Short mmCIF file of the C-alpha atoms (twelve columns), coordinates in Angstrom:
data_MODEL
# 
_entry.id   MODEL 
# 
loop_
_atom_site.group_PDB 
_atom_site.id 
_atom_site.type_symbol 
_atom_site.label_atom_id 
_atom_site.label_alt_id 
_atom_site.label_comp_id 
_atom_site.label_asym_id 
_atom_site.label_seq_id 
_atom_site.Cartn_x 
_atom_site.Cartn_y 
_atom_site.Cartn_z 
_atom_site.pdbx_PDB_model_num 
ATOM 1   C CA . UNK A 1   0.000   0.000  0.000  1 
ATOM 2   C CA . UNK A 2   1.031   3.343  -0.788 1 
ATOM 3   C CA . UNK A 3   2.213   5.376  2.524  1 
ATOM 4   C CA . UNK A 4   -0.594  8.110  1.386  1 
ATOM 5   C CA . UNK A 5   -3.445  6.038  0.313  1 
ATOM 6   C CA . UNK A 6   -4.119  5.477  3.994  1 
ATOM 7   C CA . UNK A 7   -3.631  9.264  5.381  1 
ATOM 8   C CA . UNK A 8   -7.444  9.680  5.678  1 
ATOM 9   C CA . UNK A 9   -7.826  7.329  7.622  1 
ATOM 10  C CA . UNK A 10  -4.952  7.435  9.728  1 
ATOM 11  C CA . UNK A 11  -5.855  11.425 10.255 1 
ATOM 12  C CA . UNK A 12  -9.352  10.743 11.078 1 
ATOM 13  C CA . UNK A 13  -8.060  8.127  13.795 1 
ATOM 14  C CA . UNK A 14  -5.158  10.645 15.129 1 
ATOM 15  C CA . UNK A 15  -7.944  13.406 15.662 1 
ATOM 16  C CA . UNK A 16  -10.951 10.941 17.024 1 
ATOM 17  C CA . UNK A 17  -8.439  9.913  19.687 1 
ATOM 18  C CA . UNK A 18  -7.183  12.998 20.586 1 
ATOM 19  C CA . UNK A 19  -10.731 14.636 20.839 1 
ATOM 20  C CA . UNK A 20  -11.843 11.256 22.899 1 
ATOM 21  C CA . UNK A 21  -9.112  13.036 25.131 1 
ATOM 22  C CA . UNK A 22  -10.786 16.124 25.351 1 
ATOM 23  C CA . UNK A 23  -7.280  17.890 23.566 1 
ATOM 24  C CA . UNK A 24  -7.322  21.457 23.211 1 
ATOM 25  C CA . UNK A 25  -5.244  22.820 20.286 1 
ATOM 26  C CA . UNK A 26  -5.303  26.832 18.819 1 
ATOM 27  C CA . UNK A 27  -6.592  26.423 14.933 1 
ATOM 28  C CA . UNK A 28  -3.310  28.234 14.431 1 
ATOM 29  C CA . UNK A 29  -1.122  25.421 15.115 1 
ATOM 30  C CA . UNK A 30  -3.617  23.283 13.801 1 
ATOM 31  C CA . UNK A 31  -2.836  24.563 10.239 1 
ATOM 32  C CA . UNK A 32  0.699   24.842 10.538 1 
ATOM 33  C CA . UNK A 33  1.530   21.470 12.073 1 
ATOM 34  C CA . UNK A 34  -1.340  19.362 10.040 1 
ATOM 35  C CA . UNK A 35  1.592   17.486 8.250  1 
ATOM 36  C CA . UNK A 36  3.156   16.200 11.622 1 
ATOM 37  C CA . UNK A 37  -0.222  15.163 12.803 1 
ATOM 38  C CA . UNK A 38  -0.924  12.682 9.693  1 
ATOM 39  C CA . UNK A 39  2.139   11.681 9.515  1 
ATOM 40  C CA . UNK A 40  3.160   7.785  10.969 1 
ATOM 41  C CA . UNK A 41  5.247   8.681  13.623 1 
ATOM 42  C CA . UNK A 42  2.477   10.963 15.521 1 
ATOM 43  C CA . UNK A 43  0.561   8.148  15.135 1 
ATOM 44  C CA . UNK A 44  2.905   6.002  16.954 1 
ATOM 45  C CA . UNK A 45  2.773   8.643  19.505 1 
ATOM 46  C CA . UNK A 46  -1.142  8.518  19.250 1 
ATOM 47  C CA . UNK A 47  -0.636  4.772  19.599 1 
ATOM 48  C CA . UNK A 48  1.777   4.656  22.866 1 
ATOM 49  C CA . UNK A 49  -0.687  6.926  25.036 1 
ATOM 50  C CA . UNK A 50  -4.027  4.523  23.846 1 
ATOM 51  C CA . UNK A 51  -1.867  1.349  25.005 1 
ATOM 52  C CA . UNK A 52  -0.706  2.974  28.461 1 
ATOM 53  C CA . UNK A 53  -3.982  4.591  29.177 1 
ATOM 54  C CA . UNK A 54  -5.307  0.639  28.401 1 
ATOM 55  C CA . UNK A 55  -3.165  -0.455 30.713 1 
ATOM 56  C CA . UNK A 56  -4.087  1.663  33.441 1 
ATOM 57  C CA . UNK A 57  -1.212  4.067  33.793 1 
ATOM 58  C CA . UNK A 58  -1.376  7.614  34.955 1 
ATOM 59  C CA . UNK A 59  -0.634  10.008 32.456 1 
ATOM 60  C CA . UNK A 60  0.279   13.831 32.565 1 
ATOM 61  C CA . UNK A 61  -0.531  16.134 31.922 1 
ATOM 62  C CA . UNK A 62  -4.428  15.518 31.748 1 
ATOM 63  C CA . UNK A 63  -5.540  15.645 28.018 1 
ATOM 64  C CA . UNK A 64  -7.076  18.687 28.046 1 
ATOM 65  C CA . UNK A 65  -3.752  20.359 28.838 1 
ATOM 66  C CA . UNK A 66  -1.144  17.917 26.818 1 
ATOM 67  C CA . UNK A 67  -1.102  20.943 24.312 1 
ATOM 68  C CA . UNK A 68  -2.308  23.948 26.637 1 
ATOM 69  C CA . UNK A 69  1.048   25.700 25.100 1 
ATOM 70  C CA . UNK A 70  -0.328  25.516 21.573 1 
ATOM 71  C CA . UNK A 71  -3.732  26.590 22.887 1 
ATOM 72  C CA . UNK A 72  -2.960  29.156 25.120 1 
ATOM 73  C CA . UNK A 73  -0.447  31.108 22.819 1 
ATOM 74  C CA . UNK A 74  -1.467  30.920 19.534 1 
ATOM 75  C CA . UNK A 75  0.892   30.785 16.757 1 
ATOM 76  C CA . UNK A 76  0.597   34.946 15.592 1 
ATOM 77  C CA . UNK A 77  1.245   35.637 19.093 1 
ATOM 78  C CA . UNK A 78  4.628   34.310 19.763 1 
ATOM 79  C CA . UNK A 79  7.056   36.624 20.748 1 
ATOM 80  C CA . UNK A 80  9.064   34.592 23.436 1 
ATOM 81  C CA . UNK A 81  10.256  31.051 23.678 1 
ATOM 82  C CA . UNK A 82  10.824  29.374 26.964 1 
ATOM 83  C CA . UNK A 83  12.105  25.571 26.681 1 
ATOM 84  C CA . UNK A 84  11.429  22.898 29.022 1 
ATOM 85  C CA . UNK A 85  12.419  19.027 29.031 1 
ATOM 86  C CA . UNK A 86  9.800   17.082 30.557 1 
ATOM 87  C CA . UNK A 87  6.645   17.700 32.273 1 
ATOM 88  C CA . UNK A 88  6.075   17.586 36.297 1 
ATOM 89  C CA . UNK A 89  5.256   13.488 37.058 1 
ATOM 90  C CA . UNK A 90  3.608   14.485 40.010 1 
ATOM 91  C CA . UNK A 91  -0.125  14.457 40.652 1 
ATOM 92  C CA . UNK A 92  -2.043  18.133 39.801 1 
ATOM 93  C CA . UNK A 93  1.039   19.984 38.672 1 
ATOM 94  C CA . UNK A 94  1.062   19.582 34.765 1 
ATOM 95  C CA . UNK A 95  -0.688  21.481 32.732 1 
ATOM 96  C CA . UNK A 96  0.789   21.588 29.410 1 
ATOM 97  C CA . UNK A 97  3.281   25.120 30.135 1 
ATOM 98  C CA . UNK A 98  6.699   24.317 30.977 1 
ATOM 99  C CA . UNK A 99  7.862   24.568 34.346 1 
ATOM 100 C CA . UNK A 100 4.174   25.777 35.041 1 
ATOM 101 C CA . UNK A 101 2.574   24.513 37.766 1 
ATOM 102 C CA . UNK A 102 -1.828  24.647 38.723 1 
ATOM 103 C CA . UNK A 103 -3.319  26.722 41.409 1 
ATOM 104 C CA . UNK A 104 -2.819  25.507 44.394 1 
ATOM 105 C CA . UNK A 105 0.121   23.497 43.754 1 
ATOM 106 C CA . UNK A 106 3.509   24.213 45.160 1 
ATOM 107 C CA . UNK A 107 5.718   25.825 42.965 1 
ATOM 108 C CA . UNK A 108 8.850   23.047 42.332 1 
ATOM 109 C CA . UNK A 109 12.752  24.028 43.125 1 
ATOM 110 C CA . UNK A 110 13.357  25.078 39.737 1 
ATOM 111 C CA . UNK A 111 10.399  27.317 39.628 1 
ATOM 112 C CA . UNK A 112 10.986  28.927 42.882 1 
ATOM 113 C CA . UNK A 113 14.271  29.909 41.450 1 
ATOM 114 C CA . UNK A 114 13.272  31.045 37.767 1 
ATOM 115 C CA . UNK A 115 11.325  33.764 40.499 1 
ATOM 116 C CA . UNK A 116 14.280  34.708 42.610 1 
ATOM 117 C CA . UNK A 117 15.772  35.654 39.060 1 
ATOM 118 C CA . UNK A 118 12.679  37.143 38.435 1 
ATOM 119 C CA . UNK A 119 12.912  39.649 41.223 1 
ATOM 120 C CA . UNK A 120 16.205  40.409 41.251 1 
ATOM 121 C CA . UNK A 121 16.528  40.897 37.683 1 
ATOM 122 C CA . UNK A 122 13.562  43.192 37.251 1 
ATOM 123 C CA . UNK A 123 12.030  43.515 40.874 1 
ATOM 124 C CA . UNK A 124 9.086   41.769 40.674 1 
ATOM 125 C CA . UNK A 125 7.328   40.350 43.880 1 
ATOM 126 C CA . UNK A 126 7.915   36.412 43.927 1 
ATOM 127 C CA . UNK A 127 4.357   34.909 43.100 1 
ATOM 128 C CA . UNK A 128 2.844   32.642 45.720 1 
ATOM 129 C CA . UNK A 129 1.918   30.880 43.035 1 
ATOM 130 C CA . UNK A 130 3.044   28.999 39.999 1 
ATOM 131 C CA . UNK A 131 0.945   28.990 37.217 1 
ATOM 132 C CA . UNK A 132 2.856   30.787 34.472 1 
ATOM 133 C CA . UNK A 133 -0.985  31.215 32.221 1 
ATOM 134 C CA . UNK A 134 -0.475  35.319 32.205 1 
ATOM 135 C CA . UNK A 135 2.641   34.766 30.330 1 
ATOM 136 C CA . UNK A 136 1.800   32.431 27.856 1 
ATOM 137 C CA . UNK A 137 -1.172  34.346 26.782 1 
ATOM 138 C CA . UNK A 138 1.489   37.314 26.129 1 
ATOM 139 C CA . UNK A 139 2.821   35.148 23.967 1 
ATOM 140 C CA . UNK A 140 5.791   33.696 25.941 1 
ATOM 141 C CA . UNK A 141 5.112   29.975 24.578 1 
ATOM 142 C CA . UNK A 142 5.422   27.584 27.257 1 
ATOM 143 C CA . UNK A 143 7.009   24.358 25.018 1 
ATOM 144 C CA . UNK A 144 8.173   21.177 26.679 1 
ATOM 145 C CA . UNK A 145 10.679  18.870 24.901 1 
ATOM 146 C CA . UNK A 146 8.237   15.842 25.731 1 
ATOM 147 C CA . UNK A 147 4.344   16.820 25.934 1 
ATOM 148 C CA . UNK A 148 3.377   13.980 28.679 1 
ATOM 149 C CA . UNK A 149 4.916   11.744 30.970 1 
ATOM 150 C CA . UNK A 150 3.577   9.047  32.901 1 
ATOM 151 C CA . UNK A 151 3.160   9.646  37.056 1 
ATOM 152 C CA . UNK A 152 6.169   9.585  38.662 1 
ATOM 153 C CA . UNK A 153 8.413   8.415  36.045 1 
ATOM 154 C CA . UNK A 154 10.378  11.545 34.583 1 
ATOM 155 C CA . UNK A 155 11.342  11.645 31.241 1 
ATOM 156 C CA . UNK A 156 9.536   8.125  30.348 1 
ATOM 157 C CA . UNK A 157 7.991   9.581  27.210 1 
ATOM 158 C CA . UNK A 158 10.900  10.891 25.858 1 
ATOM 159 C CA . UNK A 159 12.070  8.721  22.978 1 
ATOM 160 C CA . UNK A 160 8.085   7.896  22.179 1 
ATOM 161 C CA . UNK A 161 8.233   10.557 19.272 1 
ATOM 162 C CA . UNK A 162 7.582   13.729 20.900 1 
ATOM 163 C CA . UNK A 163 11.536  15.108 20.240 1 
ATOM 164 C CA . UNK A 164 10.798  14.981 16.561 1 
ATOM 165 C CA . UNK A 165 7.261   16.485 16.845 1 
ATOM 166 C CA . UNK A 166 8.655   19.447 19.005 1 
ATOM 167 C CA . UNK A 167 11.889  19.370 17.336 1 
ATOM 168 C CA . UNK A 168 9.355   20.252 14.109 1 
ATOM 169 C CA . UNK A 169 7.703   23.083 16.324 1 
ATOM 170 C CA . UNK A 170 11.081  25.343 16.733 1 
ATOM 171 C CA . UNK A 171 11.974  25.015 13.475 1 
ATOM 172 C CA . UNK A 172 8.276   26.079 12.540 1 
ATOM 173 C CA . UNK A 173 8.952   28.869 14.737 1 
ATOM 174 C CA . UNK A 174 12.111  29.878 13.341 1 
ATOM 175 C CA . UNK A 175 11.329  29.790 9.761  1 
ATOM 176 C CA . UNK A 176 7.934   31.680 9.651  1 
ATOM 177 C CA . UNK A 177 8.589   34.452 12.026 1 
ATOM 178 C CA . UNK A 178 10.764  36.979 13.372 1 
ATOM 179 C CA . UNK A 179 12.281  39.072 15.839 1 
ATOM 180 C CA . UNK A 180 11.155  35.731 18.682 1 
ATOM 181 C CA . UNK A 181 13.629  35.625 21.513 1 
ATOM 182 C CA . UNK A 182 14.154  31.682 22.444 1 
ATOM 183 C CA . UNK A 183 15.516  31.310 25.954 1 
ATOM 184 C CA . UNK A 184 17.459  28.328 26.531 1 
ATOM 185 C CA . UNK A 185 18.501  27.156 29.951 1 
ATOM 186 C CA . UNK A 186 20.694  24.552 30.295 1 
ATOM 187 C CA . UNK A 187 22.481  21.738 28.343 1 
ATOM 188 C CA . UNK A 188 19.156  20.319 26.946 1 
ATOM 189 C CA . UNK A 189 17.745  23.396 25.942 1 
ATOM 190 C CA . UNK A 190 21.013  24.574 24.458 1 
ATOM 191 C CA . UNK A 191 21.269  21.550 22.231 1 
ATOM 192 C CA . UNK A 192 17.928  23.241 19.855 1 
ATOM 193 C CA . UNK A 193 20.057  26.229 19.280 1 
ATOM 194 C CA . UNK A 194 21.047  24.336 15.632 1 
ATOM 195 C CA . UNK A 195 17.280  24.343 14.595 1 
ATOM 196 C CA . UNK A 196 16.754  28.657 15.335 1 
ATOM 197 C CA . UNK A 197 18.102  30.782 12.524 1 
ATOM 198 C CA . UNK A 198 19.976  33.075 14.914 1 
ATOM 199 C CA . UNK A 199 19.868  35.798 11.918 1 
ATOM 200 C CA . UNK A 200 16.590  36.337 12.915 1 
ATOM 201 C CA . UNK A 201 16.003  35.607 16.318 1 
ATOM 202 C CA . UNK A 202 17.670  36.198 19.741 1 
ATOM 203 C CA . UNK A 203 19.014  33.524 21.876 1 
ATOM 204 C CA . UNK A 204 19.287  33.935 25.703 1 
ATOM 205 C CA . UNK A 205 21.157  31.161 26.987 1 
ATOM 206 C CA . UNK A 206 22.298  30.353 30.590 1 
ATOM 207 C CA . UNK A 207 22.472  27.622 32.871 1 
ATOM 208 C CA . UNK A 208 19.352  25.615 34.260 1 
ATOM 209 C CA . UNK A 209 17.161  26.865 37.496 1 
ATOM 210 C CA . UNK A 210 17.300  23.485 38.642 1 
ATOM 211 C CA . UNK A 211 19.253  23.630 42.346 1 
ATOM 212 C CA . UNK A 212 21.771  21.603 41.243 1 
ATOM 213 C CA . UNK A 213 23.334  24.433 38.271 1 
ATOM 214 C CA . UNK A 214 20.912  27.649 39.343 1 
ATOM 215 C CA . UNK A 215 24.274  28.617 40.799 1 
ATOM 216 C CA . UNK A 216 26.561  27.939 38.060 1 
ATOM 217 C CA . UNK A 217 25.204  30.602 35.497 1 
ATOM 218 C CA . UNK A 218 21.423  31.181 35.936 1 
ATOM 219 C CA . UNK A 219 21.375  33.368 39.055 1 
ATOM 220 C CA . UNK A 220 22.556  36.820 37.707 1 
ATOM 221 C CA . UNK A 221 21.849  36.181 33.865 1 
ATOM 222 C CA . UNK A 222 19.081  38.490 34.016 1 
ATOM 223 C CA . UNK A 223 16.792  36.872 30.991 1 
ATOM 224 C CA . UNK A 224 13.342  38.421 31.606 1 
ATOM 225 C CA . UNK A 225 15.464  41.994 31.421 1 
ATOM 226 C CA . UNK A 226 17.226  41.125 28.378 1 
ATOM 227 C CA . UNK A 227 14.145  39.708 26.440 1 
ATOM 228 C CA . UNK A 228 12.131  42.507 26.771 1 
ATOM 229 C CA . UNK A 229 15.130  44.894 25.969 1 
ATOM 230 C CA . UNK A 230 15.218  42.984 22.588 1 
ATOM 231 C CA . UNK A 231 11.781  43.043 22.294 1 
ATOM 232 C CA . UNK A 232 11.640  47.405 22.556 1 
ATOM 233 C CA . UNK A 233 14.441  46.854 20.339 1 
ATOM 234 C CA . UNK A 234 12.776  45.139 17.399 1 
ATOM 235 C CA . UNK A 235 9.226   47.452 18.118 1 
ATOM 236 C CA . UNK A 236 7.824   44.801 20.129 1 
ATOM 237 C CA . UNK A 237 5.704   44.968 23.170 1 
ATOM 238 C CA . UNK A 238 7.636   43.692 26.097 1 
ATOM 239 C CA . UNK A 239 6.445   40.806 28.452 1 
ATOM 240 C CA . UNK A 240 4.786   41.715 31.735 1 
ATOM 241 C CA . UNK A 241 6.117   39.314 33.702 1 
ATOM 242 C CA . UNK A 242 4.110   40.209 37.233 1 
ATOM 243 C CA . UNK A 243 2.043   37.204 38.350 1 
# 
């Protein structure tokens, strides 16, 4: 059989599952990633979440939020990149925005020190919360390496296909807009610097937040300053970072 002569089919299966998962996607993204989602691989993807969720395994984030980063900041809107690895494995802290974290939920050690940053680099209050939703719909998009994860087993979707599909996403990024700043912390994050046309776009690099490096680089690097000092720079509203 031909690899296309199935497509409909496969598309109408990739889309009947997702919506049986009550996914939430901006029409945006829709458009521009509609190859990825009929291609084989996402199905494989499609495939590996159906056979856990079968098997009774906890998977996060909910469905509704596995692509709350697409929905929330639509495509025309993004004017920062933030880039995370994995999602949080832990119960009611996932929702689809990298290092994000639901009401009512503790922010994590890395968050907690993404806000020290945030207040001494600009002077903001730290939140007493953690949900990150005001900046994503500014158009700071949220985008995790791997979009789910099953409970407490971190990075255990990360070689199911989601690399290549968010791999797909910067590079979508890259090539259709401009002026985007694309901070990178840490090693991980660094690595995507080969897929962003740095002609184009700025790259704020530094180490991770995590405890274990937040002192080796991150503390002091002043990002949310410098993005929206490139973003005056280019004619850009800047980011309102308050919480």
């Amino acid at each position: 059989m031909e690899p296309d002569s199935d497509r409909p089919s496969l598309t109408v299966f990739i889309f009947t599952y997702l919506s049986a998962m009550d996914v939430k996607i901006d029409s945006s993204w829709k458009e521009i990633l509609k190859q990825e989602f009929t291609d084989p691989y996402f199905e494989q993807i499609v495939l590996h979440l159906k056979t856990e969720k079968s098997q009774g395994k906890t998977i996060y984030p909910p469905g509704a939020y596995i692509f709350n980063a697409f929905n929330t900041t639509p495509f025309d809107k993004v004017k920062v990149v933030i880039l995370g690895q994995d999602p949080y494995h832990g119960a009611g802290q996932a929702h689809g925005l990298c290092f994000s974290v639901q009401n009512g939920v503790q922010p994590p050690p890395s968050l907690v020190n993404i806000f020290k940053e945030l207040q001494e680099d600009i002077g903001i209050t730290i939140p007493r919360h953690g949900n990150l939703t005001h900046w994503a719909e500014q158009g700071v998009f949220l985008l995790n390496a791997s979009l789910t994860v099953r409970s407490g087993e971190p990075m255990s979707h990360a070689k199911i296909g989601w690399a290549r599909f968010t791999d797909t996403v910067i590079k979508k990024i890259s090539e259709g807009k401009k002026h985007v700043v694309f901070i990178l912390w840490g090693k991980f994050a660094q690595e995507k610097k080969l897929l962003i046309d740095e002609s184009k776009h700025c790259i704020i690099k530094s180490a991770h937040p995590s405890p274990l490096s937040a002192h080796a680089g991150f503390f002091g690097s002043k990002p949310f300053s410098k993005t929206n000092q490139w973003l005056i720079s280019q004619g850009i509203d800047p980011v309102d970072w308050s919480l």
